[in-house]
Amino acid sequence: MSKELKAPDKVTQKMTRDGAVAENLTTGETTSISERPPEENYSAPVAGAAEKATQRIGTEVSRHFEKGAEKKTLDAAQLKTHTSRLQFSEAERATPDLQKAIKKSDTAADRLDKARAAIPKQTKITKERVFDEAKGKAKTRLAFEKTDKPPNGKLRHNPLSRPAQELDAAVHGKIYEVEKENVGVESGHRIELVGEKAGGMTTRAVKRGIRSHKLKPYRAAAAAEKKAAKANADFLYQKALHDNPALAHSNPISRFWQKQRIKKQYAKALKTGGKVKKTAEATAKAAKKTAQETKRATFFVVRHWKGCLIVGGIAFIVLLFFGGLSSCSLFGGNSGSGLIASSYLSEDADITGAESAYVAMEAELQDMLDNIESEYPGYDEYRVTADEIEHDPYVLISILSAWHEGVFTLDEAQSTLEMLFDKQYILTVTEEVEVRYRTETRTDSEGNEYDVEVAYNYYILNVDLENFNLSHVPVYIMGEEQLSMYAMYMSSLGNRPDLFPQSGYISKYYENPPADYEIPPAYLEDEQFARLIEEAEKYVGFPYVWGGSSPETSFDCSGFVSYVLTNSGLYNTGRLGAQGLYNISTRVSNPQPGDLVFFTGTYDTPGVSHVGIYVGEDGDGSPVMLHCGDPIQYAKLDTSYWQSHFYAYGRLHYN
């Protein structure tokens, strides 16, 4: 039996991007003969990217249809929000001061009606149920109703665009992977990209143009509605000025705030569909009832039982409160009545609400300053000088509590907040006109050009905002009894350090109270100085109250020194300011305990602005004074602050 011989396979070798391979020409098989590992393909396959993008398209389509009903409802609600045309009485139209505002309101309303009429309309078929009395039967009848066509329509953003872009990017990505291997493919791909980009830009431009054209009447209606609302609010403001002439004589801050209130009330009435009420009428205060005060005081004691010294139970504390509120001293001793009398008794919601309302008013004032050009248009230049807009919440709540005799609600405090705001922030707006010159080129009759200087008016608006400091306001609006209550609340911060932990008074009164200081006995051997310090140290820890000059109202710096000098029997100064105390003193360069020390520039006032009592040097050789800071305390004079404001030492010739 013969054995068939097989011809040997022909094998050839060649190099590929994966290394050297041997190819069997007979069988077509290839075998790697290189030690180089083959490259891995880390990119996602085209089919996978396309499938993923298709799934996202389906998801977006579903989400689009689910939100369709919600969008249509929102569009319909927006179309129904219209500015009402104000109805003017014959007396109002005959009032000269109101005729200009009425004309603007009517003109704006006419333009709004015209803009609304230009909005595309659509016809809706509705069903009406009609009862035929003659036949005694009911039947359904179709009715055709014309309504404003909702904006956008099919012009909304296409939810399929983003997944489609991802699919397109995946396809182009795969072309990028292979185009380097073929110059023809790369060239064709580049041409394709340029064409797609140009086509896309053209398509988007056309779509934007169509969309802009279709939305033009809606934008015009929205702008007309905004102008009509402003014209109506301006009329209401002018009406308020006419009905309340005193408003016209208030400062710009007061007028601005009144106008903002009118705009808000008008917008609120328009939104709710109600009639616009008179916004300039003041609301009468509701009388506070004794039962309400008792309830609030009881709630306070329950909330703060750890801090209250309860003697004989809740009923006894309430009785002490009513018996001692009007007659308690500034700091009330350690009795339960004194503790309650120095505490905020209003509800927390009313306290925090009042603070939030005042902060909102300050935010609107800042917004007005930031947009002064839109508030006062038409000037060539705006010069704004403004103090920082700020206040301390404990000062605000202490003023409100004292002004409302211990208890207030947010509604009751609203008018008080506006009054305080009006006194704290003083806005001055003045117009300045400068004659300036500009060079203009002109041509004479022979065609020759020449330059001339032409005069013109350059209009400047000067805006100055002064923050008078809210803590300086109480002395100008309160009597001695109310000022005493304010000082009492400030001394204890209403026994509520938890309300406004960000306040600077927390560190002054709770975290870092006035440190104890013992005057060297050698200084106290001077009988007059000893009498002075004995009187002065009674009030260490009392709060700084601008304008205060007695223990009942607490003190400011000069009030404290004047009171101590007079009541120690050393020098009857009466009530003098810091400059006045300096004027009756003799300037010295070698101070002795009991001399006065004066400062300038501690706040914005000309001349001497602060005064204290020099008490000698401490054990480290640092000069020390006792003064009404915030609160009354000892302070070293060699700190950078006091050194930068130091003015002089002064000596009085005691009795």
GROMACS .gro file of N, CA and C in nm, residues 499-560:
model
  186
  499LEU      N    1  -3.073   8.445   6.999
  499LEU     CA    2  -3.148   8.493   6.883
  499LEU      C    3  -3.058   8.532   6.767
  500PHE      N    4  -2.956   8.613   6.796
  500PHE     CA    5  -2.869   8.665   6.690
  500PHE      C    6  -2.724   8.645   6.730
  501PRO      N    7  -2.674   8.521   6.721
  501PRO     CA    8  -2.537   8.493   6.766
  501PRO      C    9  -2.430   8.565   6.685
  502GLN      N   10  -2.466   8.615   6.565
  502GLN     CA   11  -2.368   8.685   6.483
  502GLN      C   12  -2.347   8.829   6.527
  503SER      N   13  -2.428   8.879   6.620
  503SER     CA   14  -2.418   9.018   6.664
  503SER      C   15  -2.288   9.042   6.740
  504GLY      N   16  -2.231   9.160   6.721
  504GLY     CA   17  -2.110   9.196   6.793
  504GLY      C   18  -2.132   9.215   6.941
  505TYR      N   19  -2.257   9.238   6.983
  505TYR     CA   20  -2.285   9.257   7.125
  505TYR      C   21  -2.269   9.127   7.204
  506ILE      N   22  -2.276   9.013   7.139
  506ILE     CA   23  -2.260   8.886   7.210
  506ILE      C   24  -2.120   8.878   7.271
  507SER      N   25  -2.019   8.912   7.192
  507SER     CA   26  -1.882   8.907   7.244
  507SER      C   27  -1.858   9.015   7.348
  508LYS      N   28  -1.923   9.131   7.333
  508LYS     CA   29  -1.902   9.241   7.428
  508LYS      C   30  -1.966   9.214   7.563
  509TYR      N   31  -2.089   9.157   7.562
  509TYR     CA   32  -2.166   9.146   7.685
  509TYR      C   33  -2.165   9.006   7.746
  510TYR      N   34  -2.142   8.902   7.663
  510TYR     CA   35  -2.150   8.766   7.714
  510TYR      C   36  -2.016   8.694   7.711
  511GLU      N   37  -1.952   8.694   7.596
  511GLU     CA   38  -1.828   8.619   7.583
  511GLU      C   39  -1.709   8.692   7.645
  512ASN      N   40  -1.707   8.826   7.633
  512ASN     CA   41  -1.595   8.905   7.687
  512ASN      C   42  -1.649   9.023   7.767
  513PRO      N   43  -1.711   8.999   7.881
  513PRO     CA   44  -1.763   9.110   7.962
  513PRO      C   45  -1.648   9.194   8.015
  514PRO      N   46  -1.677   9.315   8.065
  514PRO     CA   47  -1.569   9.402   8.116
  514PRO      C   48  -1.485   9.333   8.221
  515ALA      N   49  -1.353   9.339   8.203
  515ALA     CA   50  -1.262   9.273   8.296
  515ALA      C   51  -1.250   9.355   8.425
  516ASP      N   52  -1.228   9.286   8.535
  516ASP     CA   53  -1.207   9.352   8.663
  516ASP      C   54  -1.072   9.424   8.662
  517TYR      N   55  -1.069   9.538   8.727
  517TYR     CA   56  -0.943   9.613   8.736
  517TYR      C   57  -0.937   9.680   8.872
  518GLU      N   58  -0.825   9.663   8.939
  518GLU     CA   59  -0.805   9.724   9.069
  518GLU      C   60  -0.706   9.839   9.056
  519ILE      N   61  -0.752   9.957   9.091
  519ILE     CA   62  -0.666  10.074   9.086
  519ILE      C   63  -0.562  10.065   9.198
  520PRO      N   64  -0.436  10.090   9.171
  520PRO     CA   65  -0.332  10.085   9.276
  520PRO      C   66  -0.372  10.169   9.398
  521PRO      N   67  -0.359  10.113   9.519
  521PRO     CA   68  -0.401  10.184   9.641
  521PRO      C   69  -0.336  10.321   9.656
  522ALA      N   70  -0.216  10.336   9.604
  522ALA     CA   71  -0.148  10.466   9.620
  522ALA      C   72  -0.226  10.579   9.556
  523TYR      N   73  -0.294  10.550   9.440
  523TYR     CA   74  -0.371  10.653   9.372
  523TYR      C   75  -0.494  10.692   9.452
  524LEU      N   76  -0.549  10.595   9.528
  524LEU     CA   77  -0.672  10.621   9.601
  524LEU      C   78  -0.649  10.700   9.729
  525GLU      N   79  -0.525  10.728   9.762
  525GLU     CA   80  -0.496  10.812   9.878
  525GLU      C   81  -0.540  10.956   9.853
  526ASP      N   82  -0.555  10.992   9.724
  526ASP     CA   83  -0.610  11.124   9.689
  526ASP      C   84  -0.761  11.118   9.711
  527GLU      N   85  -0.811  11.196   9.809
  527GLU     CA   86  -0.951  11.188   9.849
  527GLU      C   87  -1.045  11.223   9.733
  528GLN      N   88  -1.012  11.325   9.656
  528GLN     CA   89  -1.099  11.366   9.546
  528GLN      C   90  -1.106  11.257   9.439
  529PHE      N   91  -0.993  11.200   9.405
  529PHE     CA   92  -0.991  11.093   9.305
  529PHE      C   93  -1.068  10.971   9.354
  530ALA      N   94  -1.054  10.939   9.485
  530ALA     CA   95  -1.127  10.826   9.541
  530ALA      C   96  -1.277  10.847   9.532
  531ARG      N   97  -1.324  10.968   9.559
  531ARG     CA   98  -1.467  10.999   9.548
  531ARG      C   99  -1.513  10.985   9.402
  532LEU      N  100  -1.429  11.031   9.310
  532LEU     CA  101  -1.464  11.023   9.167
  532LEU      C  102  -1.479  10.878   9.123
  533ILE      N  103  -1.382  10.792   9.161
  533ILE     CA  104  -1.384  10.653   9.119
  533ILE      C  105  -1.497  10.576   9.188
  534GLU      N  106  -1.524  10.608   9.314
  534GLU     CA  107  -1.633  10.542   9.386
  534GLU      C  108  -1.766  10.561   9.312
  535GLU      N  109  -1.791  10.680   9.261
  535GLU     CA  110  -1.914  10.707   9.186
  535GLU      C  111  -1.909  10.642   9.049
  536ALA      N  112  -1.793  10.648   8.982
  536ALA     CA  113  -1.783  10.599   8.845
  536ALA      C  114  -1.798  10.448   8.836
  537GLU      N  115  -1.742  10.375   8.935
  537GLU     CA  116  -1.744  10.229   8.927
  537GLU      C  117  -1.882  10.169   8.952
  538LYS      N  118  -1.976  10.249   8.996
  538LYS     CA  119  -2.113  10.199   9.014
  538LYS      C  120  -2.174  10.156   8.881
  539TYR      N  121  -2.123  10.209   8.771
  539TYR     CA  122  -2.189  10.192   8.642
  539TYR      C  123  -2.108  10.109   8.544
  540VAL      N  124  -2.003  10.044   8.594
  540VAL     CA  125  -1.926   9.955   8.507
  540VAL      C  126  -2.018   9.844   8.455
  541GLY      N  127  -2.018   9.823   8.325
  541GLY     CA  128  -2.105   9.723   8.263
  541GLY      C  129  -2.231   9.780   8.203
  542PHE      N  130  -2.263   9.909   8.235
  542PHE     CA  131  -2.381   9.971   8.173
  542PHE      C  132  -2.358   9.984   8.022
  543PRO      N  133  -2.463   9.968   7.942
  543PRO     CA  134  -2.445   9.976   7.796
  543PRO      C  135  -2.425  10.120   7.749
  544TYR      N  136  -2.364  10.133   7.634
  544TYR     CA  137  -2.350  10.264   7.569
  544TYR      C  138  -2.482  10.298   7.502
  545VAL      N  139  -2.540  10.411   7.540
  545VAL     CA  140  -2.665  10.460   7.481
  545VAL      C  141  -2.641  10.603   7.434
  546TRP      N  142  -2.648  10.622   7.305
  546TRP     CA  143  -2.623  10.754   7.248
  546TRP      C  144  -2.719  10.856   7.309
  547GLY      N  145  -2.663  10.963   7.368
  547GLY     CA  146  -2.744  11.067   7.429
  547GLY      C  147  -2.780  11.040   7.573
  548GLY      N  148  -2.751  10.919   7.626
  548GLY     CA  149  -2.784  10.887   7.763
  548GLY      C  150  -2.698  10.964   7.861
  549SER      N  151  -2.760  11.005   7.973
  549SER     CA  152  -2.685  11.087   8.069
  549SER      C  153  -2.723  11.059   8.214
  550SER      N  154  -2.785  10.943   8.240
  550SER     CA  155  -2.824  10.909   8.378
  550SER      C  156  -2.831  10.757   8.390
  551PRO      N  157  -2.832  10.705   8.515
  551PRO     CA  158  -2.845  10.559   8.531
  551PRO      C  159  -2.975  10.505   8.474
  552GLU      N  160  -3.081  10.586   8.471
  552GLU     CA  161  -3.209  10.540   8.417
  552GLU      C  162  -3.203  10.519   8.266
  553THR      N  163  -3.130  10.603   8.196
  553THR     CA  164  -3.121  10.591   8.050
  553THR      C  165  -2.990  10.531   8.004
  554SER      N  166  -2.900  10.501   8.098
  554SER     CA  167  -2.762  10.465   8.071
  554SER      C  168  -2.690  10.586   8.011
  555PHE      N  169  -2.570  10.568   7.957
  555PHE     CA  170  -2.486  10.682   7.924
  555PHE      C  171  -2.422  10.669   7.786
  556ASP      N  172  -2.383  10.785   7.732
  556ASP     CA  173  -2.281  10.786   7.629
  556ASP      C  174  -2.153  10.837   7.695
  557CYS      N  175  -2.045  10.856   7.620
  557CYS     CA  176  -1.915  10.886   7.683
  557CYS      C  177  -1.918  11.015   7.763
  558SER      N  178  -1.967  11.123   7.701
  558SER     CA  179  -1.968  11.252   7.771
  558SER      C  180  -2.075  11.256   7.879
  559GLY      N  181  -2.188  11.187   7.855
  559GLY     CA  182  -2.292  11.182   7.958
  559GLY      C  183  -2.242  11.112   8.083
  560PHE      N  184  -2.163  11.006   8.065
  560PHE     CA  185  -2.107  10.933   8.179
  560PHE      C  186  -2.011  11.022   8.259
   0.00000   0.00000   0.00000
